[in-house]
Amino acid sequence: MDPTDPLNSGYVYVSNAESGDGEGGAFGIYFDKDGNVLEYKALLTGTTDNCGGGYTPWNTWVSCEEYEDGQCHEIDPVANKTKETALGGDGGRYESMACDDRDRSNLKFFTTEDHERGALRRYKTSEYGWGALHGGGATTFLHILDDNTYEWTTDEELGRDSAEEYFPNAEGIQVHEGKLYFMSKVDRKLLVLDLEDMTYEAETTGKKMYGEGDFGDQPDQNYFGPSRKYMYFTEDGGENPGVHARYGDEGTYFTLFQAIEGGRHDGDETVGIALSPDHRRFYAGFQEYGILFEITRDDGRAFE
């Protein structure tokens, strides 16, 4: 399997296990190039409450532990190796990671923390590839200012104060064209940081819903489709949690699928959104029952 050529060699879907007391970890579902399952195996074991994560520009996965002493672990599912990264510092309830890789000599990794005072961390490194996240970088924290601007500070407590006021319990995070998009679960908001002019905006998730679906609980993980027109996101809790999408700059929302109200997924959360390399298979699941769906379009076309 060649991670630089998944269309011809196949691909791996990496899934976290959010189990406590050292029973967590991450597992890999290996597919051939046509989307047929080849193998399922453990990739990371002995960790706790592995919740979200994110992928690196060199095709590895970072799995984040969400408990008070949690860390972020890098996984190479092809070379079969793992290592704790420096992203988590002294530990925390980490949720997700995203990378701004526009300049490979100055990579920036952003990590969220699912806590009411969970600071958003930025890790800068001049290295690239395996080893870049294992030490030697510089960590700063997001500090929101009162005039819709922000700064990066080395003062972690200042970053935590900022989180408590503006973005408690941060969840999914993505980078696209110089902007950082991340979810504040408790406030049900999407925050968008302009990484160039150091300004930010915030909007209520699901405020303008179209179609038959509805979004009524907390936004969780997010994921940009290949056209970057759609940002897909999962939902934590509620009577009928689902997977939803935000379209374009106007911020309109619609539902891809959701649970039946009052059914067995009542109070569950949707997880694990991803696309196959050809973008024709959409993956998402429900956490409590450990169900993963593969969704395709009736017209056979790729997801945007």
PDB file of C-alpha atoms in Angstrom:
ATOM      1  CA  MET A   1       0.000   0.000   0.000  1.00  0.00           C
ATOM      2  CA  ASP A   2       1.376   3.384  -1.084  1.00  0.00           C
ATOM      3  CA  PRO A   3      -0.152   6.342   0.840  1.00  0.00           C
ATOM      4  CA  THR A   4       1.022   8.729  -1.890  1.00  0.00           C
ATOM      5  CA  ASP A   5      -1.029   6.815  -4.497  1.00  0.00           C
ATOM      6  CA  PRO A   6      -4.210   5.559  -2.764  1.00  0.00           C
ATOM      7  CA  LEU A   7      -6.268   5.577  -5.963  1.00  0.00           C
ATOM      8  CA  ASN A   8      -4.173   2.685  -7.241  1.00  0.00           C
ATOM      9  CA  SER A   9      -2.908   1.015  -4.076  1.00  0.00           C
ATOM     10  CA  GLY A  10      -5.760   1.282  -1.549  1.00  0.00           C
ATOM     11  CA  TYR A  11      -6.292   3.218   1.661  1.00  0.00           C
ATOM     12  CA  VAL A  12      -6.770   2.984   5.430  1.00  0.00           C
ATOM     13  CA  TYR A  13      -9.648   4.316   7.528  1.00  0.00           C
ATOM     14  CA  VAL A  14      -8.362   4.938  11.070  1.00  0.00           C
ATOM     15  CA  SER A  15     -10.943   4.851  13.858  1.00  0.00           C
ATOM     16  CA  ASN A  16     -10.468   5.813  17.505  1.00  0.00           C
ATOM     17  CA  ALA A  17     -11.724   3.834  20.509  1.00  0.00           C
ATOM     18  CA  GLU A  18     -13.053   6.153  23.222  1.00  0.00           C
ATOM     19  CA  SER A  19     -12.696   3.709  26.113  1.00  0.00           C
ATOM     20  CA  GLY A  20     -11.296   4.614  29.535  1.00  0.00           C
ATOM     21  CA  ASP A  21      -8.595   3.286  31.854  1.00  0.00           C
ATOM     22  CA  GLY A  22      -6.066   2.314  29.218  1.00  0.00           C
ATOM     23  CA  GLU A  23      -8.626   0.403  27.125  1.00  0.00           C
ATOM     24  CA  GLY A  24      -8.697   2.972  24.312  1.00  0.00           C
ATOM     25  CA  GLY A  25      -6.619   3.226  21.177  1.00  0.00           C
ATOM     26  CA  ALA A  26      -7.009   3.371  17.410  1.00  0.00           C
ATOM     27  CA  PHE A  27      -7.789   0.747  14.792  1.00  0.00           C
ATOM     28  CA  GLY A  28      -7.383   0.557  11.030  1.00  0.00           C
ATOM     29  CA  ILE A  29      -9.758  -0.713   8.355  1.00  0.00           C
ATOM     30  CA  TYR A  30      -7.700  -1.462   5.253  1.00  0.00           C
ATOM     31  CA  PHE A  31      -9.376  -1.136   1.838  1.00  0.00           C
ATOM     32  CA  ASP A  32      -8.241  -2.014  -1.656  1.00  0.00           C
ATOM     33  CA  LYS A  33      -8.468   0.640  -4.372  1.00  0.00           C
ATOM     34  CA  ASP A  34     -12.077  -0.370  -5.128  1.00  0.00           C
ATOM     35  CA  GLY A  35     -13.239   0.084  -1.552  1.00  0.00           C
ATOM     36  CA  ASN A  36     -13.326  -3.574  -0.531  1.00  0.00           C
ATOM     37  CA  VAL A  37     -12.294  -4.357   3.063  1.00  0.00           C
ATOM     38  CA  LEU A  38      -9.019  -6.270   3.278  1.00  0.00           C
ATOM     39  CA  GLU A  39      -8.102  -6.197   6.961  1.00  0.00           C
ATOM     40  CA  TYR A  40      -8.991  -4.736  10.358  1.00  0.00           C
ATOM     41  CA  LYS A  41      -6.370  -4.446  13.086  1.00  0.00           C
ATOM     42  CA  ALA A  42      -5.248  -2.507  16.159  1.00  0.00           C
ATOM     43  CA  LEU A  43      -2.774   0.303  15.501  1.00  0.00           C
ATOM     44  CA  LEU A  44      -2.538   1.983  18.923  1.00  0.00           C
ATOM     45  CA  THR A  45      -3.315   0.328  22.277  1.00  0.00           C
ATOM     46  CA  GLY A  46      -2.979   1.123  25.978  1.00  0.00           C
ATOM     47  CA  THR A  47      -4.278   4.696  25.697  1.00  0.00           C
ATOM     48  CA  THR A  48      -7.383   6.300  27.204  1.00  0.00           C
ATOM     49  CA  ASP A  49     -10.510   7.930  25.744  1.00  0.00           C
ATOM     50  CA  ASN A  50      -9.186   8.422  22.217  1.00  0.00           C
ATOM     51  CA  CYS A  51     -11.738  10.845  20.823  1.00  0.00           C
ATOM     52  CA  GLY A  52     -10.867  12.853  17.710  1.00  0.00           C
ATOM     53  CA  GLY A  53      -7.642  13.641  15.928  1.00  0.00           C
ATOM     54  CA  GLY A  54      -6.450  14.711  12.506  1.00  0.00           C
ATOM     55  CA  TYR A  55      -4.199  13.759   9.631  1.00  0.00           C
ATOM     56  CA  THR A  56      -0.774  15.147   8.762  1.00  0.00           C
ATOM     57  CA  PRO A  57       0.501  16.282   5.334  1.00  0.00           C
ATOM     58  CA  TRP A  58       2.658  13.116   5.200  1.00  0.00           C
ATOM     59  CA  ASN A  59      -0.362  10.785   5.546  1.00  0.00           C
ATOM     60  CA  THR A  60      -0.194   9.785   9.199  1.00  0.00           C
ATOM     61  CA  TRP A  61      -2.984  10.070  11.751  1.00  0.00           C
ATOM     62  CA  VAL A  62      -2.813  11.858  15.116  1.00  0.00           C
ATOM     63  CA  SER A  63      -5.116  10.340  17.749  1.00  0.00           C
ATOM     64  CA  CYS A  64      -6.069  12.600  20.672  1.00  0.00           C
ATOM     65  CA  GLU A  65      -6.816  11.370  24.179  1.00  0.00           C
ATOM     66  CA  GLU A  66      -9.678  13.190  25.907  1.00  0.00           C
ATOM     67  CA  TYR A  67      -9.000  12.947  29.626  1.00  0.00           C
ATOM     68  CA  GLU A  68      -7.179  15.184  32.088  1.00  0.00           C
ATOM     69  CA  ASP A  69      -3.724  13.748  31.346  1.00  0.00           C
ATOM     70  CA  GLY A  70      -4.343  12.981  27.683  1.00  0.00           C
ATOM     71  CA  GLN A  71      -1.768  13.180  24.925  1.00  0.00           C
ATOM     72  CA  CYS A  72      -1.732  13.152  21.118  1.00  0.00           C
ATOM     73  CA  HIS A  73      -0.231  10.093  19.395  1.00  0.00           C
ATOM     74  CA  GLU A  74       1.010   9.898  15.818  1.00  0.00           C
ATOM     75  CA  ILE A  75       0.159   6.698  13.930  1.00  0.00           C
ATOM     76  CA  ASP A  76       1.602   5.477  10.657  1.00  0.00           C
ATOM     77  CA  PRO A  77      -0.836   2.715   9.581  1.00  0.00           C
ATOM     78  CA  VAL A  78       1.333   1.645   6.636  1.00  0.00           C
ATOM     79  CA  ALA A  79       4.729   1.480   8.393  1.00  0.00           C
ATOM     80  CA  ASN A  80       2.939   0.143  11.516  1.00  0.00           C
ATOM     81  CA  LYS A  81       4.492   2.514  14.053  1.00  0.00           C
ATOM     82  CA  THR A  82       3.249   4.976  16.696  1.00  0.00           C
ATOM     83  CA  LYS A  83       4.798   7.675  18.868  1.00  0.00           C
ATOM     84  CA  GLU A  84       3.555  10.233  21.389  1.00  0.00           C
ATOM     85  CA  THR A  85       3.855  13.754  20.002  1.00  0.00           C
ATOM     86  CA  ALA A  86       4.730  17.070  21.622  1.00  0.00           C
ATOM     87  CA  LEU A  87       1.332  18.563  20.694  1.00  0.00           C
ATOM     88  CA  GLY A  88      -0.207  17.837  24.094  1.00  0.00           C
ATOM     89  CA  GLY A  89       2.451  19.416  26.313  1.00  0.00           C
ATOM     90  CA  ASP A  90       1.769  18.469  29.937  1.00  0.00           C
ATOM     91  CA  GLY A  91      -1.526  16.785  29.063  1.00  0.00           C
ATOM     92  CA  GLY A  92      -5.191  17.645  28.648  1.00  0.00           C
ATOM     93  CA  ARG A  93      -8.585  16.656  27.278  1.00  0.00           C
ATOM     94  CA  TYR A  94      -7.566  16.848  23.628  1.00  0.00           C
ATOM     95  CA  GLU A  95     -10.063  16.553  20.848  1.00  0.00           C
ATOM     96  CA  SER A  96      -8.835  17.308  17.318  1.00  0.00           C
ATOM     97  CA  MET A  97      -5.870  18.507  15.279  1.00  0.00           C
ATOM     98  CA  ALA A  98      -5.420  20.325  11.964  1.00  0.00           C
ATOM     99  CA  CYS A  99      -2.383  21.550  10.040  1.00  0.00           C
ATOM    100  CA  ASP A 100      -1.635  24.685   8.046  1.00  0.00           C
ATOM    101  CA  ASP A 101       0.869  23.315   5.540  1.00  0.00           C
ATOM    102  CA  ARG A 102       1.005  26.174   3.034  1.00  0.00           C
ATOM    103  CA  ASP A 103       4.679  26.614   3.929  1.00  0.00           C
ATOM    104  CA  ARG A 104       6.374  23.260   4.517  1.00  0.00           C
ATOM    105  CA  SER A 105       9.337  24.943   6.162  1.00  0.00           C
ATOM    106  CA  ASN A 106       7.022  26.563   8.724  1.00  0.00           C
ATOM    107  CA  LEU A 107       4.237  24.096   9.551  1.00  0.00           C
ATOM    108  CA  LYS A 108       1.566  25.060  12.088  1.00  0.00           C
ATOM    109  CA  PHE A 109      -0.477  22.426  13.929  1.00  0.00           C
ATOM    110  CA  PHE A 110      -3.594  23.449  15.854  1.00  0.00           C
ATOM    111  CA  THR A 111      -5.071  21.304  18.638  1.00  0.00           C
ATOM    112  CA  THR A 112      -8.410  21.741  20.422  1.00  0.00           C
ATOM    113  CA  GLU A 113      -9.277  20.738  23.973  1.00  0.00           C
ATOM    114  CA  ASP A 114     -12.776  19.652  25.057  1.00  0.00           C
ATOM    115  CA  HIS A 115     -12.872  21.533  28.338  1.00  0.00           C
ATOM    116  CA  GLU A 116     -14.596  24.756  29.396  1.00  0.00           C
ATOM    117  CA  ARG A 117     -11.100  26.241  29.781  1.00  0.00           C
ATOM    118  CA  GLY A 118      -9.499  24.259  27.003  1.00  0.00           C
ATOM    119  CA  ALA A 119      -6.993  26.548  25.259  1.00  0.00           C
ATOM    120  CA  LEU A 120      -6.506  26.221  21.508  1.00  0.00           C
ATOM    121  CA  ARG A 121      -2.849  25.309  20.994  1.00  0.00           C
ATOM    122  CA  ARG A 122      -0.586  26.148  18.037  1.00  0.00           C
ATOM    123  CA  TYR A 123       2.586  24.135  17.498  1.00  0.00           C
ATOM    124  CA  LYS A 124       5.107  25.528  14.980  1.00  0.00           C
ATOM    125  CA  THR A 125       7.885  23.427  13.499  1.00  0.00           C
ATOM    126  CA  SER A 126      10.372  23.787  10.654  1.00  0.00           C
ATOM    127  CA  GLU A 127      10.590  20.000  10.235  1.00  0.00           C
ATOM    128  CA  TYR A 128       8.512  17.895   7.850  1.00  0.00           C
ATOM    129  CA  GLY A 129       7.594  14.215   8.034  1.00  0.00           C
ATOM    130  CA  TRP A 130       7.831  11.626  10.790  1.00  0.00           C
ATOM    131  CA  GLY A 131       9.597  13.274  13.712  1.00  0.00           C
ATOM    132  CA  ALA A 132       8.303  16.797  13.089  1.00  0.00           C
ATOM    133  CA  LEU A 133       5.763  16.461  15.911  1.00  0.00           C
ATOM    134  CA  HIS A 134       8.012  14.705  18.391  1.00  0.00           C
ATOM    135  CA  GLY A 135       9.804  17.733  19.852  1.00  0.00           C
ATOM    136  CA  GLY A 136      11.725  20.871  19.009  1.00  0.00           C
ATOM    137  CA  GLY A 137       8.750  23.012  18.032  1.00  0.00           C
ATOM    138  CA  ALA A 138       7.245  26.076  19.721  1.00  0.00           C
ATOM    139  CA  THR A 139       3.800  26.144  21.369  1.00  0.00           C
ATOM    140  CA  THR A 140       1.564  29.205  21.713  1.00  0.00           C
ATOM    141  CA  PHE A 141      -2.113  29.673  22.620  1.00  0.00           C
ATOM    142  CA  LEU A 142      -5.027  31.521  21.057  1.00  0.00           C
ATOM    143  CA  HIS A 143      -5.940  34.770  22.813  1.00  0.00           C
ATOM    144  CA  ILE A 144      -9.134  36.415  21.548  1.00  0.00           C
ATOM    145  CA  LEU A 145      -9.205  40.198  21.805  1.00  0.00           C
ATOM    146  CA  ASP A 146     -12.310  42.350  22.192  1.00  0.00           C
ATOM    147  CA  ASP A 147     -12.343  43.897  18.719  1.00  0.00           C
ATOM    148  CA  ASN A 148     -12.750  40.735  16.627  1.00  0.00           C
ATOM    149  CA  THR A 149      -9.010  40.282  16.450  1.00  0.00           C
ATOM    150  CA  TYR A 150      -6.747  37.780  18.137  1.00  0.00           C
ATOM    151  CA  GLU A 151      -3.114  37.033  18.939  1.00  0.00           C
ATOM    152  CA  TRP A 152      -0.938  34.049  19.846  1.00  0.00           C
ATOM    153  CA  THR A 153       0.532  34.081  23.337  1.00  0.00           C
ATOM    154  CA  THR A 154       2.960  31.916  25.310  1.00  0.00           C
ATOM    155  CA  ASP A 155       0.784  32.468  28.404  1.00  0.00           C
ATOM    156  CA  GLU A 156      -1.310  29.308  28.696  1.00  0.00           C
ATOM    157  CA  GLU A 157      -3.559  30.750  31.422  1.00  0.00           C
ATOM    158  CA  LEU A 158      -4.390  33.697  29.178  1.00  0.00           C
ATOM    159  CA  GLY A 159      -5.302  31.194  26.484  1.00  0.00           C
ATOM    160  CA  ARG A 160      -7.527  29.300  28.926  1.00  0.00           C
ATOM    161  CA  ASP A 161      -9.258  32.510  30.009  1.00  0.00           C
ATOM    162  CA  SER A 162      -9.942  33.246  26.368  1.00  0.00           C
ATOM    163  CA  ALA A 163     -11.392  29.766  25.794  1.00  0.00           C
ATOM    164  CA  GLU A 164     -13.707  30.060  28.769  1.00  0.00           C
ATOM    165  CA  GLU A 165     -15.113  33.341  27.491  1.00  0.00           C
ATOM    166  CA  TYR A 166     -15.226  32.789  23.730  1.00  0.00           C
ATOM    167  CA  PHE A 167     -14.995  29.085  22.798  1.00  0.00           C
ATOM    168  CA  PRO A 168     -15.551  26.627  25.688  1.00  0.00           C
ATOM    169  CA  ASN A 169     -15.247  22.914  24.866  1.00  0.00           C
ATOM    170  CA  ALA A 170     -13.628  23.235  21.439  1.00  0.00           C
ATOM    171  CA  GLU A 171     -14.080  20.230  19.156  1.00  0.00           C
ATOM    172  CA  GLY A 172     -13.479  19.662  15.429  1.00  0.00           C
ATOM    173  CA  ILE A 173     -10.966  21.823  13.586  1.00  0.00           C
ATOM    174  CA  GLN A 174      -9.959  22.298   9.937  1.00  0.00           C
ATOM    175  CA  VAL A 175      -7.675  24.611   7.922  1.00  0.00           C
ATOM    176  CA  HIS A 176      -8.642  25.858   4.463  1.00  0.00           C
ATOM    177  CA  GLU A 177      -7.106  28.630   2.333  1.00  0.00           C
ATOM    178  CA  GLY A 178      -5.562  30.523   5.218  1.00  0.00           C
ATOM    179  CA  LYS A 179      -8.539  30.216   7.548  1.00  0.00           C
ATOM    180  CA  LEU A 180      -8.964  28.068  10.643  1.00  0.00           C
ATOM    181  CA  TYR A 181     -12.439  26.648  11.309  1.00  0.00           C
ATOM    182  CA  PHE A 182     -13.270  25.116  14.685  1.00  0.00           C
ATOM    183  CA  MET A 183     -16.355  24.228  16.709  1.00  0.00           C
ATOM    184  CA  SER A 184     -17.299  25.389  20.208  1.00  0.00           C
ATOM    185  CA  LYS A 185     -19.611  22.605  21.384  1.00  0.00           C
ATOM    186  CA  VAL A 186     -21.221  24.225  24.408  1.00  0.00           C
ATOM    187  CA  ASP A 187     -21.883  27.556  22.662  1.00  0.00           C
ATOM    188  CA  ARG A 188     -22.933  25.744  19.440  1.00  0.00           C
ATOM    189  CA  LYS A 189     -20.736  28.042  17.405  1.00  0.00           C
ATOM    190  CA  LEU A 190     -18.351  27.835  14.493  1.00  0.00           C
ATOM    191  CA  LEU A 191     -15.358  30.146  14.845  1.00  0.00           C
ATOM    192  CA  VAL A 192     -13.373  31.161  11.768  1.00  0.00           C
ATOM    193  CA  LEU A 193      -9.908  32.658  12.247  1.00  0.00           C
ATOM    194  CA  ASP A 194      -8.229  34.472   9.364  1.00  0.00           C
ATOM    195  CA  LEU A 195      -4.634  33.347   9.784  1.00  0.00           C
ATOM    196  CA  GLU A 196      -3.317  36.227   7.693  1.00  0.00           C
ATOM    197  CA  ASP A 197      -5.009  39.380   8.996  1.00  0.00           C
ATOM    198  CA  MET A 198      -5.521  38.022  12.563  1.00  0.00           C
ATOM    199  CA  THR A 199      -9.274  38.611  12.663  1.00  0.00           C
ATOM    200  CA  TYR A 200     -12.075  36.181  13.483  1.00  0.00           C
ATOM    201  CA  GLU A 201     -15.802  35.636  13.006  1.00  0.00           C
ATOM    202  CA  ALA A 202     -18.314  33.435  14.832  1.00  0.00           C
ATOM    203  CA  GLU A 203     -21.654  32.017  13.750  1.00  0.00           C
ATOM    204  CA  THR A 204     -24.311  29.813  15.306  1.00  0.00           C
ATOM    205  CA  THR A 205     -24.169  26.349  13.737  1.00  0.00           C
ATOM    206  CA  GLY A 206     -27.307  25.251  11.915  1.00  0.00           C
ATOM    207  CA  LYS A 207     -28.907  28.689  12.110  1.00  0.00           C
ATOM    208  CA  LYS A 208     -30.069  28.632   8.470  1.00  0.00           C
ATOM    209  CA  MET A 209     -31.233  25.048   7.808  1.00  0.00           C
ATOM    210  CA  TYR A 210     -32.594  23.974   4.428  1.00  0.00           C
ATOM    211  CA  GLY A 211     -34.428  20.788   3.490  1.00  0.00           C
ATOM    212  CA  GLU A 212     -36.090  18.217   5.726  1.00  0.00           C
ATOM    213  CA  GLY A 213     -33.388  17.709   8.341  1.00  0.00           C
ATOM    214  CA  ASP A 214     -32.754  19.635  11.523  1.00  0.00           C
ATOM    215  CA  PHE A 215     -29.797  20.315  13.793  1.00  0.00           C
ATOM    216  CA  GLY A 216     -30.682  20.664  17.448  1.00  0.00           C
ATOM    217  CA  ASP A 217     -27.742  19.726  19.632  1.00  0.00           C
ATOM    218  CA  GLN A 218     -23.959  20.199  19.810  1.00  0.00           C
ATOM    219  CA  PRO A 219     -21.571  20.410  16.830  1.00  0.00           C
ATOM    220  CA  ASP A 220     -18.607  18.079  17.062  1.00  0.00           C
ATOM    221  CA  GLN A 221     -16.104  16.971  14.378  1.00  0.00           C
ATOM    222  CA  ASN A 222     -15.847  18.829  11.059  1.00  0.00           C
ATOM    223  CA  TYR A 223     -14.400  17.913   7.664  1.00  0.00           C
ATOM    224  CA  PHE A 224     -14.047  19.787   4.363  1.00  0.00           C
ATOM    225  CA  GLY A 225     -15.063  18.015   1.177  1.00  0.00           C
ATOM    226  CA  PRO A 226     -12.719  18.067  -1.861  1.00  0.00           C
ATOM    227  CA  SER A 227     -14.414  21.038  -3.549  1.00  0.00           C
ATOM    228  CA  ARG A 228     -14.168  22.947  -0.243  1.00  0.00           C
ATOM    229  CA  LYS A 229     -17.736  24.159  -0.848  1.00  0.00           C
ATOM    230  CA  TYR A 230     -19.075  21.909   1.887  1.00  0.00           C
ATOM    231  CA  MET A 231     -17.923  21.528   5.458  1.00  0.00           C
ATOM    232  CA  TYR A 232     -19.428  18.352   6.917  1.00  0.00           C
ATOM    233  CA  PHE A 233     -19.839  18.010  10.681  1.00  0.00           C
ATOM    234  CA  THR A 234     -21.090  15.518  13.247  1.00  0.00           C
ATOM    235  CA  GLU A 235     -23.542  16.030  16.111  1.00  0.00           C
ATOM    236  CA  ASP A 236     -23.149  15.118  19.780  1.00  0.00           C
ATOM    237  CA  GLY A 237     -26.328  14.215  21.683  1.00  0.00           C
ATOM    238  CA  GLY A 238     -29.965  15.019  21.121  1.00  0.00           C
ATOM    239  CA  GLU A 239     -32.906  12.798  20.206  1.00  0.00           C
ATOM    240  CA  ASN A 240     -31.829  12.349  16.582  1.00  0.00           C
ATOM    241  CA  PRO A 241     -28.100  13.071  16.101  1.00  0.00           C
ATOM    242  CA  GLY A 242     -26.946  13.243  12.507  1.00  0.00           C
ATOM    243  CA  VAL A 243     -24.332  14.393  10.033  1.00  0.00           C
ATOM    244  CA  HIS A 244     -24.828  17.846   8.592  1.00  0.00           C
ATOM    245  CA  ALA A 245     -23.075  20.209   6.202  1.00  0.00           C
ATOM    246  CA  ARG A 246     -22.392  23.897   5.880  1.00  0.00           C
ATOM    247  CA  TYR A 247     -22.392  25.259   2.334  1.00  0.00           C
ATOM    248  CA  GLY A 248     -20.297  28.151   1.084  1.00  0.00           C
ATOM    249  CA  ASP A 249     -19.493  31.483   2.621  1.00  0.00           C
ATOM    250  CA  GLU A 250     -23.152  32.344   3.192  1.00  0.00           C
ATOM    251  CA  GLY A 251     -23.311  29.713   5.929  1.00  0.00           C
ATOM    252  CA  THR A 252     -26.405  27.754   4.924  1.00  0.00           C
ATOM    253  CA  TYR A 253     -26.840  24.303   6.467  1.00  0.00           C
ATOM    254  CA  PHE A 254     -28.499  21.010   5.526  1.00  0.00           C
ATOM    255  CA  THR A 255     -28.657  17.420   6.797  1.00  0.00           C
ATOM    256  CA  LEU A 256     -27.096  14.358   5.145  1.00  0.00           C
ATOM    257  CA  PHE A 257     -28.640  11.829   7.519  1.00  0.00           C
ATOM    258  CA  GLN A 258     -29.818  11.606  11.098  1.00  0.00           C
ATOM    259  CA  ALA A 259     -31.116   9.048  13.568  1.00  0.00           C
ATOM    260  CA  ILE A 260     -34.814   8.324  14.068  1.00  0.00           C
ATOM    261  CA  GLU A 261     -36.104  10.391  16.967  1.00  0.00           C
ATOM    262  CA  GLY A 262     -36.618   8.186  20.010  1.00  0.00           C
ATOM    263  CA  GLY A 263     -34.789   5.267  18.384  1.00  0.00           C
ATOM    264  CA  ARG A 264     -31.740   3.369  19.596  1.00  0.00           C
ATOM    265  CA  HIS A 265     -29.380   6.225  18.708  1.00  0.00           C
ATOM    266  CA  ASP A 266     -31.262   8.717  20.910  1.00  0.00           C
ATOM    267  CA  GLY A 267     -28.572  10.566  22.918  1.00  0.00           C
ATOM    268  CA  ASP A 268     -25.730   9.034  20.870  1.00  0.00           C
ATOM    269  CA  GLU A 269     -23.256  11.002  18.746  1.00  0.00           C
ATOM    270  CA  THR A 270     -22.174  10.748  15.137  1.00  0.00           C
ATOM    271  CA  VAL A 271     -18.459  10.251  14.527  1.00  0.00           C
ATOM    272  CA  GLY A 272     -15.739   9.429  12.038  1.00  0.00           C
ATOM    273  CA  ILE A 273     -16.569  11.468   8.931  1.00  0.00           C
ATOM    274  CA  ALA A 274     -14.174  10.777   6.056  1.00  0.00           C
ATOM    275  CA  LEU A 275     -14.122  10.262   2.295  1.00  0.00           C
ATOM    276  CA  SER A 276     -12.451   7.603   0.166  1.00  0.00           C
ATOM    277  CA  PRO A 277      -9.589   8.860  -2.072  1.00  0.00           C
ATOM    278  CA  ASP A 278     -11.901   9.009  -5.109  1.00  0.00           C
ATOM    279  CA  HIS A 279     -14.488  10.886  -2.975  1.00  0.00           C
ATOM    280  CA  ARG A 280     -17.255   8.463  -3.956  1.00  0.00           C
ATOM    281  CA  ARG A 281     -17.629   6.837  -0.536  1.00  0.00           C
ATOM    282  CA  PHE A 282     -18.631   8.866   2.501  1.00  0.00           C
ATOM    283  CA  TYR A 283     -17.912   7.275   5.888  1.00  0.00           C
ATOM    284  CA  ALA A 284     -19.599   8.160   9.191  1.00  0.00           C
ATOM    285  CA  GLY A 285     -20.960   6.288  12.164  1.00  0.00           C
ATOM    286  CA  PHE A 286     -22.639   6.212  15.559  1.00  0.00           C
ATOM    287  CA  GLN A 287     -20.314   5.930  18.534  1.00  0.00           C
ATOM    288  CA  GLU A 288     -22.278   4.038  21.191  1.00  0.00           C
ATOM    289  CA  TYR A 289     -23.204   1.101  18.941  1.00  0.00           C
ATOM    290  CA  GLY A 290     -19.924   1.138  17.020  1.00  0.00           C
ATOM    291  CA  ILE A 291     -21.645   1.317  13.632  1.00  0.00           C
ATOM    292  CA  LEU A 292     -19.835   2.697  10.585  1.00  0.00           C
ATOM    293  CA  PHE A 293     -21.766   3.530   7.414  1.00  0.00           C
ATOM    294  CA  GLU A 294     -20.452   3.676   3.873  1.00  0.00           C
ATOM    295  CA  ILE A 295     -22.645   6.096   1.910  1.00  0.00           C
ATOM    296  CA  THR A 296     -22.662   6.481  -1.872  1.00  0.00           C
ATOM    297  CA  ARG A 297     -24.640   8.720  -4.199  1.00  0.00           C
ATOM    298  CA  ASP A 298     -27.439   7.270  -6.346  1.00  0.00           C
ATOM    299  CA  ASP A 299     -25.923   8.942  -9.401  1.00  0.00           C
ATOM    300  CA  GLY A 300     -22.499   7.391  -8.725  1.00  0.00           C
ATOM    301  CA  ARG A 301     -20.785  10.761  -8.641  1.00  0.00           C
ATOM    302  CA  ALA A 302     -18.243  11.977  -6.094  1.00  0.00           C
ATOM    303  CA  PHE A 303     -19.129  13.913  -2.971  1.00  0.00           C
ATOM    304  CA  GLU A 304     -18.174  17.563  -3.043  1.00  0.00           C
TER     305      GLU A 304
END
